[in-house]
Structures are given as structure tokens and as C-alpha cells.
CSV table of C-alpha atoms and ligand atoms in Angstrom, one decimal:
chain,number,residue,atom,x,y,z
A,25,MET,CA,0.3,-0.1,-0.4
A,26,THR,CA,2.6,2.4,0.5
A,27,THR,CA,4.4,2.0,-2.8
A,28,CYS,CA,2.8,4.0,-4.6
A,29,PHE,CA,3.4,7.1,-3.2
A,30,GLU,CA,7.4,7.4,-2.9
A,31,GLY,CA,8.7,9.9,-5.1
A,32,THR,CA,5.4,11.8,-5.0
A,33,THR,CA,4.5,15.2,-4.6
A,34,PHE,CA,2.1,16.3,-2.6
A,35,CYS,CA,0.4,19.6,-1.0
A,36,ILE,CA,-2.3,20.8,1.1
A,37,HIS,CA,-5.1,23.5,0.3
A,38,THR,CA,-7.1,24.6,3.7
A,39,PHE,CA,-10.4,26.0,4.0
A,40,GLY,CA,-12.2,27.3,7.1
A,41,CYS,CA,-11.5,27.0,10.5
A,42,GLN,CA,-8.4,25.5,13.2
A,43,MET,CA,-10.2,22.0,13.5
A,44,ASN,CA,-9.2,21.8,9.5
A,45,LYS,CA,-6.1,23.2,10.0
A,46,HIS,CA,-5.2,20.3,12.6
A,47,ASP,CA,-6.7,18.0,10.6
A,48,SER,CA,-4.4,19.2,7.1
A,49,GLU,CA,-0.9,18.1,10.1
A,50,ARG,CA,-3.0,15.2,10.2
A,51,VAL,CA,-2.8,14.4,6.8
A,52,ALA,CA,1.0,15.9,6.1
A,53,GLY,CA,1.6,13.4,8.5
A,54,MET,CA,0.9,10.7,6.8
A,55,LEU,CA,1.4,11.3,3.6
A,56,GLU,CA,4.8,12.6,4.9
A,57,GLY,CA,4.8,9.1,6.5
A,58,LEU,CA,4.7,6.9,3.2
A,59,GLY,CA,7.3,8.6,1.1
A,60,ALA,CA,5.5,11.3,-0.5
A,61,LEU,CA,7.5,14.9,-0.5
A,62,PRO,CA,5.3,18.1,0.8
A,63,VAL,CA,5.6,20.5,-1.9
A,64,ALA,CA,3.9,24.7,-1.8
A,65,THR,CA,2.0,25.0,-4.6
A,66,ILE,CA,-0.9,22.4,-7.3
A,67,GLU,CA,1.8,23.0,-10.1
A,68,GLU,CA,4.3,21.2,-8.5
A,69,ALA,CA,2.5,19.1,-5.9
A,70,ASP,CA,0.9,15.2,-7.8
A,71,ILE,CA,-1.7,15.3,-5.4
A,72,VAL,CA,-3.5,17.9,-4.2
A,73,VAL,CA,-5.5,17.5,-1.2
A,74,PHE,CA,-8.7,19.8,-0.4
A,75,MET,CA,-9.7,20.8,3.5
A,76,THR,CA,-12.8,22.6,2.8
A,77,CYS,CA,-15.2,23.9,4.4
A,78,CYS,CA,-19.2,24.3,4.2
A,79,VAL,CA,-20.1,26.8,7.6
A,80,ARG,CA,-20.4,30.0,4.2
A,81,GLU,CA,-21.7,29.8,1.3
A,82,ALA,CA,-18.4,32.0,-1.0
A,83,ALA,CA,-16.1,29.2,0.7
A,84,ASP,CA,-18.5,26.7,-0.3
A,85,THR,CA,-18.7,27.3,-4.1
A,86,ARG,CA,-14.9,28.2,-4.4
A,87,LEU,CA,-13.9,25.2,-3.7
A,88,TYR,CA,-16.6,23.7,-6.2
A,89,GLY,CA,-15.0,25.7,-8.8
A,90,GLN,CA,-11.0,24.8,-8.0
A,91,VAL,CA,-12.1,21.6,-8.2
A,92,ALA,CA,-13.4,22.0,-11.8
A,93,SER,CA,-10.2,24.2,-12.8
A,94,MET,CA,-8.7,22.1,-12.0
A,95,LYS,CA,-9.6,19.8,-14.8
A,96,ASN,CA,-6.8,19.8,-17.8
A,97,ILE,CA,-3.7,20.6,-16.2
A,98,PRO,CA,-1.1,18.5,-17.3
A,99,VAL,CA,0.9,15.8,-15.6
A,100,ARG,CA,3.9,17.4,-13.2
A,101,GLU,CA,7.3,16.4,-15.4
A,102,GLY,CA,9.2,13.9,-13.7
A,103,SER,CA,5.4,12.1,-11.3
A,104,PRO,CA,5.8,8.4,-11.0
A,105,LEU,CA,2.1,9.2,-11.3
A,106,ASP,CA,0.3,8.3,-14.9
A,107,LYS,CA,-2.2,11.8,-14.3
A,108,ARG,CA,-1.9,15.0,-11.5
A,109,TYR,CA,-4.7,12.8,-8.2
A,110,ILE,CA,-6.8,15.2,-6.4
A,111,ALA,CA,-9.3,14.6,-3.3
A,112,VAL,CA,-11.3,16.3,-1.6
A,113,GLY,CA,-11.8,16.2,2.5
A,114,GLY,CA,-13.1,17.7,5.4
A,115,CYS,CA,-17.1,18.9,5.9
A,116,ILE,CA,-17.7,19.6,2.1
A,117,GLY,CA,-16.4,15.9,1.7
A,118,GLN,CA,-18.7,14.6,3.9
A,119,ARG,CA,-21.9,16.5,3.1
A,120,ASP,CA,-21.7,15.8,-0.4
A,121,GLY,CA,-20.1,13.0,-0.4
A,122,GLU,CA,-20.8,10.9,-4.0
A,123,LYS,CA,-22.9,14.2,-5.2
A,124,LEU,CA,-19.0,15.7,-6.3
A,125,VAL,CA,-17.2,13.1,-8.1
A,126,GLN,CA,-20.9,12.7,-9.7
A,127,GLN,CA,-20.1,17.0,-10.4
A,128,LEU,CA,-16.1,16.3,-10.8
A,129,PRO,CA,-15.6,14.0,-12.7
A,130,HIS,CA,-12.5,14.5,-12.6
A,131,LEU,CA,-12.0,14.3,-8.6
A,132,ASP,CA,-10.4,11.0,-7.6
A,133,VAL,CA,-11.2,10.8,-3.8
A,134,VAL,CA,-13.4,11.7,-1.4
A,135,PHE,CA,-13.6,11.4,2.8
A,136,GLY,CA,-15.1,12.8,4.8
A,137,THR,CA,-14.4,14.4,9.2
A,138,HIS,CA,-15.1,10.7,10.6
A,139,ASN,CA,-11.9,8.9,8.3
A,140,LEU,CA,-8.9,11.2,7.9
A,141,ALA,CA,-7.0,7.7,8.3
A,142,SER,CA,-8.6,6.0,5.0
A,143,LEU,CA,-7.4,8.6,2.9
A,144,PRO,CA,-4.0,6.8,2.2
A,145,ALA,CA,-5.8,3.1,1.1
A,146,LEU,CA,-8.5,5.4,-0.5
A,147,LEU,CA,-5.6,7.4,-2.4
A,148,SER,CA,-3.5,4.3,-3.4
A,149,GLY,CA,-6.9,2.4,-4.2
A,150,ALA,CA,-7.8,5.3,-6.8
A,151,ILE,CA,-4.2,5.0,-8.2
A,152,GLU,CA,-3.9,1.4,-8.6
A,153,ARG,CA,-7.1,0.6,-9.9
A,154,SER,CA,-7.3,4.3,-11.4
A,155,GLY,CA,-11.3,4.3,-10.7
A,156,HIS,CA,-12.5,6.7,-7.9
A,157,ALA,CA,-12.6,6.3,-4.3
A,158,VAL,CA,-15.6,7.9,-2.5
A,159,GLU,CA,-15.5,7.3,1.0
A,160,VAL,CA,-18.2,8.7,4.7
A,161,LEU,CA,-18.8,7.7,7.1
A,162,ASP,CA,-21.5,8.5,9.9
A,163,GLY,CA,-19.2,8.5,12.4
A,164,GLY,CA,-15.8,6.9,13.7
A,165,ALA,CA,-13.1,7.3,15.0
A,166,ASP,CA,-12.8,10.8,15.8
A,167,PHE,CA,-9.5,11.2,17.5
A,168,SER,CA,-7.3,11.8,14.7
A,169,SER,CA,-4.4,12.0,17.4
A,170,ALA,CA,-3.2,8.7,16.6
A,171,LEU,CA,-1.8,9.5,13.2
A,172,PRO,CA,1.0,11.2,12.9
A,173,THR,CA,1.2,15.0,12.8
A,174,THR,CA,3.8,17.5,11.2
A,175,ARG,CA,2.9,20.5,12.8
A,176,GLU,CA,3.4,23.3,11.0
A,177,HIS,CA,5.2,25.3,13.6
A,178,ALA,CA,7.8,23.3,16.4
A,179,TRP,CA,6.8,25.7,18.9
A,180,ALA,CA,2.9,25.4,18.7
A,181,ALA,CA,0.4,22.3,18.7
A,182,TRP,CA,-3.1,22.0,18.6
A,183,LEU,CA,-5.0,20.1,20.4
A,184,PRO,CA,-8.5,18.6,20.0
A,185,ILE,CA,-10.8,17.9,22.9
A,186,THR,CA,-13.5,17.5,21.6
A,187,VAL,CA,-15.2,16.9,17.9
A,188,GLY,CA,-18.3,17.1,16.8
A,189,CYS,CA,-21.1,20.1,17.9
A,190,ASN,CA,-24.5,19.2,20.4
A,191,ASN,CA,-25.7,22.6,19.6
A,192,PHE,CA,-27.5,23.5,16.4
A,193,CYS,CA,-27.8,27.6,16.0
A,194,SER,CA,-30.3,27.8,14.2
A,195,TYR,CA,-27.9,29.1,10.8
A,196,CYS,CA,-25.1,26.6,11.9
A,197,ILE,CA,-24.1,23.1,9.4
A,198,VAL,CA,-21.3,22.7,11.4
A,199,PRO,CA,-23.8,19.9,13.9
A,200,TYR,CA,-25.1,17.9,10.5
A,201,VAL,CA,-20.9,17.8,9.0
A,202,ARG,CA,-19.7,17.1,12.3
A,203,GLY,CA,-21.5,14.9,13.8
A,204,ARG,CA,-23.1,14.9,17.8
A,205,GLU,CA,-20.1,16.0,19.8
A,206,LYS,CA,-17.6,13.7,21.7
A,207,SER,CA,-14.7,14.2,24.4
A,208,ARG,CA,-11.4,12.6,24.3
A,209,PRO,CA,-11.2,11.2,27.8
A,210,LEU,CA,-8.8,13.8,29.9
A,211,GLU,CA,-5.8,11.1,30.4
A,212,ASP,CA,-5.1,11.4,26.5
A,213,ILE,CA,-5.5,14.7,26.1
A,214,ALA,CA,-3.0,15.5,28.7
A,215,GLU,CA,-0.5,12.8,27.7
A,216,GLU,CA,-0.9,13.9,24.2
A,217,ALA,CA,0.2,17.8,26.1
A,218,ARG,CA,3.1,16.1,27.7
A,219,ARG,CA,4.3,14.8,24.6
A,220,TYR,CA,4.4,18.5,23.1
A,221,VAL,CA,5.8,20.0,25.7
A,222,GLU,CA,9.0,17.1,26.0
A,223,ALA,CA,9.4,18.1,22.6
A,224,GLY,CA,10.0,22.3,22.8
A,225,VAL,CA,6.0,22.7,22.6
A,226,LYS,CA,5.8,27.1,23.9
A,227,GLU,CA,2.3,27.0,23.6
A,228,ILE,CA,-1.1,24.6,22.8
A,229,THR,CA,-4.1,25.8,21.9
A,230,LEU,CA,-6.8,23.3,22.6
A,231,LEU,CA,-9.7,22.7,20.1
A,232,GLY,CA,-13.4,21.9,20.5
A,233,GLN,CA,-16.3,23.8,18.4
A,234,ASN,CA,-17.4,24.1,22.0
A,235,VAL,CA,-14.5,23.3,24.7
A,236,ASN,CA,-17.3,24.6,27.9
A,237,SER,CA,-19.1,21.2,27.5
A,238,TYR,CA,-15.5,19.5,27.3
A,239,GLY,CA,-16.8,16.1,29.3
A,240,ARG,CA,-20.5,16.3,29.5
A,241,ASP,CA,-20.7,13.0,27.5
A,242,LEU,CA,-18.0,10.8,29.3
A,243,TYR,CA,-18.5,12.0,32.5
A,244,GLY,CA,-21.9,13.3,33.2
A,245,GLU,CA,-21.0,16.9,33.7
A,246,PRO,CA,-18.7,19.4,32.2
A,247,ARG,CA,-15.3,19.1,33.4
A,248,PHE,CA,-13.3,21.6,30.7
A,249,ALA,CA,-11.7,23.6,34.3
A,250,GLU,CA,-10.4,20.4,34.7
A,251,VAL,CA,-8.6,20.2,31.8
A,252,LEU,CA,-6.8,23.3,31.6
A,253,ASP,CA,-5.4,22.6,35.1
A,254,ALA,CA,-4.4,19.5,33.6
A,255,LEU,CA,-2.2,21.8,30.6
A,256,ASP,CA,-1.6,24.0,33.8
A,257,ALA,CA,0.3,21.2,34.7
A,258,THR,CA,2.5,19.5,32.1
A,259,GLY,CA,4.5,22.9,32.2
A,260,VAL,CA,3.5,24.4,29.0
A,261,GLU,CA,4.2,27.7,28.3
A,262,ARG,CA,1.3,29.8,26.6
A,263,LEU,CA,-2.2,27.4,26.9
A,264,ARG,CA,-4.8,29.3,24.7
A,265,PHE,CA,-8.3,27.4,23.5
A,266,ALA,CA,-10.8,27.9,21.1
A,267,THR,CA,-13.8,28.5,20.9
A,268,SER,CA,-15.7,28.6,24.0
A,269,HIS,CA,-20.4,29.3,24.6
A,270,PRO,CA,-21.5,32.0,25.9
A,271,LYS,CA,-24.0,30.0,27.8
A,272,ASP,CA,-21.5,27.0,28.8
A,273,LEU,CA,-18.6,28.8,30.0
A,274,THR,CA,-18.6,28.2,34.0
A,275,ASP,CA,-17.5,31.0,37.0
A,276,GLU,CA,-14.6,27.5,37.3
A,277,VAL,CA,-13.0,28.2,34.5
A,278,ILE,CA,-13.6,32.3,34.7
A,279,GLU,CA,-11.5,32.0,37.9
A,280,ARG,CA,-8.8,29.8,36.3
A,281,PHE,CA,-8.2,32.9,34.4
A,282,GLY,CA,-6.7,34.5,37.7
A,283,THR,CA,-4.7,31.4,39.4
A,284,LEU,CA,-3.6,29.3,36.5
A,285,ARG,CA,0.2,30.8,35.3
A,286,SER,CA,-0.2,29.1,31.3
A,287,LEU,CA,-3.7,30.7,30.4
A,288,MET,CA,-3.4,33.6,28.7
A,289,PRO,CA,-4.8,36.4,29.0
A,290,ALA,CA,-7.1,36.0,26.0
A,291,LEU,CA,-10.3,35.0,25.1
A,292,HIS,CA,-12.7,33.8,22.4
A,293,LEU,CA,-16.5,34.1,23.0
A,294,PRO,CA,-18.5,34.2,20.3
A,295,VAL,CA,-21.7,36.6,20.6
A,296,GLN,CA,-23.0,36.5,16.9
A,297,SER,CA,-25.6,39.5,17.3
A,298,GLY,CA,-26.3,41.1,20.5
A,299,SER,CA,-30.4,41.6,20.2
A,300,ASP,CA,-32.2,39.2,22.5
A,301,ARG,CA,-34.9,38.3,20.0
A,302,ILE,CA,-32.2,37.8,17.1
A,303,LEU,CA,-30.4,35.7,20.0
A,304,SER,CA,-33.6,33.9,20.4
A,305,ALA,CA,-33.7,33.6,16.8
A,306,MET,CA,-30.0,31.9,16.5
A,307,ASN,CA,-31.1,29.4,18.8
A,308,ARG,CA,-28.3,30.7,21.2
A,309,ARG,CA,-29.9,30.2,24.5
A,310,TYR,CA,-28.4,33.1,26.2
A,311,THR,CA,-29.3,36.8,27.1
A,312,ARG,CA,-27.4,40.0,26.1
A,313,GLU,CA,-27.4,40.5,29.3
A,314,HIS,CA,-26.2,36.7,30.3
A,315,TYR,CA,-23.2,37.8,27.6
A,316,LEU,CA,-22.5,41.3,29.4
A,317,GLY,CA,-22.2,39.4,33.1
A,318,LEU,CA,-19.4,37.0,31.5
A,319,ILE,CA,-17.4,40.1,30.5
A,320,LYS,CA,-17.6,41.4,33.9
A,321,LYS,CA,-16.7,38.2,35.9
A,322,LEU,CA,-13.8,37.8,33.2
A,323,ARG,CA,-12.4,41.1,33.8
A,324,ALA,CA,-13.0,40.9,37.0
A,325,VAL,CA,-10.7,38.7,36.8
A,326,VAL,CA,-8.4,39.4,34.7
A,327,PRO,CA,-8.6,43.8,33.8
A,328,ASP,CA,-6.6,44.1,30.6
A,329,ILE,CA,-8.1,40.8,29.2
A,330,ALA,CA,-7.8,40.6,25.1
A,331,LEU,CA,-11.2,39.8,23.6
A,332,SER,CA,-12.3,38.9,20.7
A,333,THR,CA,-16.0,37.2,18.9
A,334,ASP,CA,-17.8,36.5,16.1
A,335,ILE,CA,-21.2,37.9,14.3
A,336,ILE,CA,-23.1,37.6,12.0
A,337,VAL,CA,-24.7,40.7,10.2
A,338,GLY,CA,-28.2,40.4,8.9
A,339,PHE,CA,-29.8,36.9,9.8
A,340,PRO,CA,-32.9,36.9,8.7
A,341,GLY,CA,-35.3,39.4,10.0
A,342,GLU,CA,-32.7,41.2,11.6
A,343,THR,CA,-33.7,44.9,11.6
A,344,GLU,CA,-32.4,48.1,12.0
A,345,GLU,CA,-32.6,48.6,15.8
A,346,ASP,CA,-31.6,44.6,16.1
A,347,PHE,CA,-28.1,45.2,14.0
A,348,MET,CA,-28.3,49.0,16.8
A,349,GLU,CA,-28.2,46.2,19.5
A,350,THR,CA,-25.0,44.9,18.2
A,351,TYR,CA,-23.4,47.9,17.3
A,352,ARG,CA,-23.8,49.4,21.1
A,353,LEU,CA,-22.9,46.0,22.4
A,354,VAL,CA,-19.5,46.4,20.3
A,355,GLU,CA,-18.9,49.4,21.5
A,356,GLU,CA,-19.1,48.4,24.8
A,357,VAL,CA,-17.2,45.0,25.2
A,358,GLY,CA,-14.0,47.3,23.1
A,359,TYR,CA,-13.2,43.8,21.8
A,360,SER,CA,-9.7,43.0,20.0
A,361,GLN,CA,-10.7,41.7,17.7
A,362,VAL,CA,-14.5,40.7,15.2
A,363,PHE,CA,-14.6,37.9,13.2
A,364,THR,CA,-18.1,39.5,11.1
A,365,PHE,CA,-19.7,37.6,8.4
A,366,ILE,CA,-22.8,38.1,6.1
A,367,TYR,CA,-25.2,35.9,6.6
A,368,SER,CA,-25.2,33.3,4.7
A,369,LYS,CA,-28.2,30.9,4.4
A,370,ARG,CA,-26.7,27.0,4.8
A,371,GLU,CA,-29.7,24.6,3.0
A,372,GLY,CA,-30.5,22.1,6.0
A,373,THR,CA,-30.3,24.0,8.7
A,374,PRO,CA,-33.8,26.2,10.2
A,375,ALA,CA,-33.1,28.8,9.6
A,376,ALA,CA,-33.0,28.6,6.0
A,377,LYS,CA,-36.5,28.3,6.0
A,378,LEU,CA,-37.3,31.9,7.4
A,379,GLN,CA,-38.3,34.5,5.6
A,380,ASP,CA,-35.6,36.3,5.1
A,381,ASP,CA,-36.7,39.7,3.4
A,382,THR,CA,-33.7,42.5,4.1
A,383,PRO,CA,-32.8,43.9,0.8
A,384,ARG,CA,-28.9,42.8,0.0
A,385,GLU,CA,-27.8,46.4,-0.1
A,386,VAL,CA,-28.9,47.9,3.0
A,387,ILE,CA,-26.9,44.5,5.1
A,388,GLN,CA,-23.8,45.3,3.2
A,389,GLU,CA,-24.5,49.3,4.1
A,390,ARG,CA,-24.7,47.7,8.5
A,391,PHE,CA,-22.0,45.3,7.8
A,392,ASP,CA,-19.8,48.6,6.6
A,393,ARG,CA,-20.5,50.3,9.6
A,394,LEU,CA,-19.8,47.7,12.0
A,395,VAL,CA,-16.3,46.5,10.3
A,396,ASP,CA,-15.6,50.8,9.9
A,397,LEU,CA,-16.3,50.9,14.7
A,398,VAL,CA,-14.3,47.0,14.6
A,399,GLN,CA,-11.6,49.2,13.5
A,400,ARG,CA,-11.7,51.9,15.8
A,401,LYS,CA,-12.0,50.0,18.9
A,402,ALA,CA,-9.5,47.9,17.8
A,403,TYR,CA,-7.3,51.0,17.6
A,404,GLU,CA,-7.7,51.9,20.7
A,405,ALA,CA,-7.6,48.1,22.7
A,406,ASN,CA,-4.6,48.5,20.6
A,407,GLN,CA,-3.1,52.0,22.9
A,408,GLY,CA,-2.7,50.3,26.4
A,409,GLU,CA,0.4,48.9,25.3
A,410,ARG,CA,1.9,51.8,24.0
A,411,GLY,CA,5.2,51.7,26.4
A,412,ALA,CA,5.0,48.6,29.0
A,413,THR,CA,7.2,45.6,27.6
A,414,VAL,CA,5.9,42.5,26.8
A,415,PRO,CA,6.7,38.8,26.1
A,416,VAL,CA,6.9,37.8,22.8
A,417,LEU,CA,7.1,34.0,21.4
A,418,ILE,CA,8.4,35.0,17.3
A,419,GLU,CA,6.6,32.9,14.6
A,420,GLY,CA,8.9,34.2,12.3
A,421,THR,CA,9.9,37.5,10.3
A,422,SER,CA,7.0,39.9,8.6
A,423,LYS,CA,6.1,39.0,5.2
A,424,ARG,CA,7.4,41.9,3.5
A,425,ASP,CA,10.5,42.3,5.4
A,426,GLY,CA,13.6,39.9,6.3
A,427,SER,CA,14.6,41.8,8.7
A,428,ILE,CA,11.6,42.4,10.8
A,429,LEU,CA,10.3,39.6,13.4
A,430,ALA,CA,6.8,38.9,13.5
A,431,GLY,CA,5.3,37.4,16.8
A,432,LYS,CA,2.2,36.9,19.1
A,433,SER,CA,1.5,38.9,23.5
A,434,PRO,CA,0.0,37.0,25.5
A,435,LYS,CA,-3.1,38.7,24.2
A,436,ASN,CA,-2.3,37.3,21.0
A,437,GLN,CA,-1.6,40.6,19.8
A,438,THR,CA,0.9,40.7,16.5
A,439,VAL,CA,4.3,42.5,17.5
A,440,HIS,CA,6.7,43.2,14.7
A,441,GLY,CA,10.0,44.9,15.4
A,442,PRO,CA,14.2,45.3,14.3
A,443,LEU,CA,15.4,42.3,14.7
A,444,PRO,CA,18.1,42.6,17.0
A,445,ALA,CA,22.1,43.5,16.1
A,446,GLY,CA,24.1,39.9,16.2
A,447,LEU,CA,21.4,37.2,15.9
A,448,THR,CA,19.4,35.5,13.1
A,449,ALA,CA,15.7,35.6,12.6
A,450,GLU,CA,15.8,31.9,12.9
A,451,GLU,CA,18.1,31.7,16.6
A,452,LEU,CA,15.5,33.7,17.5
A,453,VAL,CA,12.3,31.6,15.9
A,454,GLY,CA,10.2,30.2,19.0
A,455,THR,CA,12.0,31.5,21.5
A,456,ILE,CA,9.8,33.7,23.7
A,457,VAL,CA,11.2,37.3,23.8
A,458,PRO,CA,10.3,40.6,26.3
A,459,MET,CA,9.8,43.5,24.0
A,460,HIS,CA,9.3,46.9,24.8
A,461,ILE,CA,5.8,48.3,22.6
A,462,ASP,CA,6.4,51.8,20.5
A,463,GLU,CA,3.8,52.2,18.5
A,464,ALA,CA,0.2,50.7,18.4
A,465,ARG,CA,-1.6,50.5,14.8
A,466,THR,CA,-5.5,49.0,14.4
A,467,TRP,CA,-4.3,45.0,13.7
A,468,TYR,CA,-0.3,44.9,14.3
A,469,LEU,CA,2.4,47.1,17.6
A,470,SER,CA,5.4,47.7,16.5
A,471,GLY,CA,8.2,47.4,19.3
A,472,THR,CA,12.3,46.8,20.3
A,473,VAL,CA,13.6,43.0,21.8
A,474,VAL,CA,15.0,44.6,24.9
A,475,ASP,CA,18.0,42.5,27.4
A,476,GLY,CA,15.7,39.7,29.2
B,513,5AD,N1,-23.5,32.5,7.4
B,513,5AD,C1,-22.4,33.2,8.9
B,513,5AD,N2,-21.6,32.7,9.5
B,513,5AD,C2,-21.7,31.9,9.7
B,513,5AD,N3,-21.1,31.9,11.0
B,513,5AD,C3,-21.5,30.0,11.3
B,513,5AD,N4,-23.0,29.4,10.3
B,513,5AD,C4,-22.5,31.0,9.1
B,513,5AD,C5,-23.6,31.5,8.6
B,513,5AD,N5,-24.7,30.2,8.1
B,513,5AD,C6,-20.0,31.5,11.0
B,513,5AD,C7,-19.9,31.7,12.9
B,513,5AD,C8,-19.7,31.6,13.6
B,513,5AD,C9,-18.4,31.6,12.8
B,513,5AD,C10,-17.2,30.5,12.8
B,513,5AD,O1,-18.9,31.2,11.6
B,513,5AD,O2,-20.0,33.8,13.3
B,513,5AD,O3,-19.2,31.6,15.0
B,514,SF4,FE1,-22.2,25.8,15.1
B,514,SF4,FE2,-23.1,26.5,17.1
B,514,SF4,FE3,-21.9,24.5,17.1
B,514,SF4,FE4,-21.0,27.4,16.9
B,514,SF4,S1,-22.1,26.4,18.5
B,514,SF4,S2,-20.9,25.2,16.2
B,514,SF4,S3,-22.3,27.9,15.5
B,514,SF4,S4,-24.1,25.3,15.6
């Protein structure tokens, strides 16, 4: 089974969330383990894997377009294979299965969110029999932790603690493509974390659609605070997690921001809307008041915690007054970052059946107004950092200038600064260095490395 990958090259195109990025690292780990070589572009690759997302329509359409446009690309010169092989996995693979090969006959392999580990066998099947190989399961081996991983960065690791989602927010396709929530045993999580720390990982990000409900299926009650305790005890320097549902964020977890050495002062807490009427139609199961109460508690523990959120503009039936409730909430909270989305109708979700007659231009105008506010508030939030000295985890150099270091502050802000004399970027990558913040812009801070 392994032989057909020797001497081949592959590239992975990943769309969507961190869970997909993590799954891509597992795919890379498997293919490299079988003798395939990673390359950066489709042109150089014999095997192209798409890890897909169907949360919004735009990414969905783009995937179909991109695969369609690959129909006639000639085989790479020197390729040991007879043609270029294309595999589609992730959420669109899970949702569309056979339909993908019917619409895109030159597609070779389709796999879903539950059978990542089958990809090598599906690919070798397609290569050896030169036919399609489609496998989508309803559930199954959900934690790919036993699979090899090629991590994007040696100093950072993503660690899934739950997969799937039980929340059924009315607009969201995720519970239909990722399945019901399943938690991974606490001992397995701690064991994987310990291995990472021993291997030199500085930052671990716990992943799950709703990490706060971790453990409910396994232990009958949420035990996320205990996961945080166990991770802190591994000695990891930086601990983060995503994503949290406001209805499940407990006082216990909030307290951990004050007590755990490694837990970074930053939290992503998606609000989606500031209007109770819309929150109820979205089936979010909390109110604006509850959400603002959480923010208050968090700030009582960590006064300058960096908060980020997701907001959907233009949910069916959203009025100007509903939108203004969201606008005022953003003004009041003062987020460091807001991911703003225009509502996208997803077939099969309850919201797809709602009457949706707000004109497109009205929604776009609201969206633009919100984006302006978000930028202003992000700029304001960053000003507080000027003059401070913060520990920065160096990730590399600026995309535009190789002599400018780029890294992340504890609050997850991007920090840029000149490479100190006598040092190379390679020496600093993956280390945490103190930087004095000289300038604060909307999306990044500028600083200077100071002697620790
Ligand atoms: N339309 C627009 N945005 C959506 N999201 C999820 N589903 C939809 C949709 N149908 C957004 C939510 C979620 C983020 C990951 O994507 O804000 O938090
Ligand atoms: Fe989707 Fe809601 Fe689950 Fe998040 S919590 S994945 S928005 S259903």
C-alpha cells in the first residue's frame, strides 16, 4: 500500500477553521510517513488534497470552482504517477460525498470528517485501480491523535479535546457535518500535551466547537476547568483555547484566568448578535444581559483581558434596531478583534426556512458600519499597550520584510520589531523574548527587543 507514494509530491489546501488546519497537519503527517514529499503549489504536486469548509456559501462555491479549473492541468514532469490526483475532504466531503464526483468527474478521492485515517488507502486505491474512491462515514474514529502529525510550527500545537457540536444554532451547518459532540478522555489529552512539551512546544491551543461543554458525554458533567488544570501542570508556557459558547462558560473556568500560570489573557467568545430577539431566533440560548455579565466577571479576574468575538450581520428578520443592539454591544465591550460575517443561508439548517427579505444593500451597509466600528475599537484597545514591555513568542519574520521579526504577545496581538544586531531570525523563532512596545496600530504593535 505504501509503495505508490514513494517519490510523489503533495500539497494541501486548507479552508475554514483551526480544526481543519489541524486535520491537514495529520494528513501531511500520514503522507510524509508513506514517502510523499510536501510542496507548496498545485503545479509542483502529484497529489492535491483540499480540506474544505461549508460554513458559508462563498468557500463552498470557491471549492467547486477551484477543483473544476484543475481539469486539464498536465501531469507534473518527472511524476511517478500517470496523472495528478485530487482528493476532497473535510466538511464539503462529508456533506456531498458521491455528489462531488458526479459533478467533478476528474476528482479521484472524497473523504469525510470521520475517516481522515482512510485517506492513504483511498488514494492508493484510486492510483492502482484508476477509478474514484469515495468514503464518507456517519461517525467513527473521531480523534486522529494516533495518526502522525507534521505540525506547521515546531513551537505550537493544536490539541483537539472535543469534536462535533450539540448546539444546533439555527444558522449553522456544523452539527450536520461534524456530528454530535464527543469528548476525548482527559488522560489522553494530558498525555498528548506532555509529549508536545517534551518536544519543545511552547504554546498549546485546545480545540473544540464548544470546549466549555467538554466531558458532558463522557463524565455526565462538563470538566473543562480540569482540562485546563491538567494542561497547566504539564509546564507548557502558553495555553489557549477555542471556541467557547457563552451559555456554557462557567465561573470555574473564568477563575482559572486568574490562577493558572500558563493560561493567556485572551478569550474568543462569539456573541453572534446583541439583540435578544435575534439571539433567540438563532437558538443561542443566552441573552445579551447574560453575555455582558460574563464579560464583567472576566474583567473582574483579568482587567485587561483581550476579548474577541464572531458576529453575523443580516440574520433573517434582523431590523435596524436589532443591528443597533449589536453595534452598541461592540461599542460597550471594546473587543480587540471581531470576525464579522454576512449571514449565509445553508440548506438543511432551520434558519434556511425563515423569511429573509432584508435587501442585500441594507445588509452590506450595516456590515460596513460595523467593520468601521470594529477597526476603531481595535485601534483603541491596542493603544493601552504603548510603553509596556511584553513577552513575545517569535513566529518568524514579517511577510514583507525579512529583517522584521513577527510574533505574538500574551493577548495574541501581532508584534513586529527589527531583528536585533548579531542575531538571526532562525535563532529567535520559537523563543519568547521581551519587547518594548513603541507604537500601536489597528492590527499590530511595533516594538524593540529588550534585554531580558
Ligand atoms: N452564515 C454566516 N456566518 C456563519 N457562521 C456560522 N454559520 C454561519 C452562516 N450560516 C459564523 C459564526 C461562527 C463562525 C465560525 O462562522 O459567527 O461563530
Ligand atoms: Fe455552529 Fe453553534 Fe455549534 Fe458553533 S455552537 S459550531 S455556531 S452550532
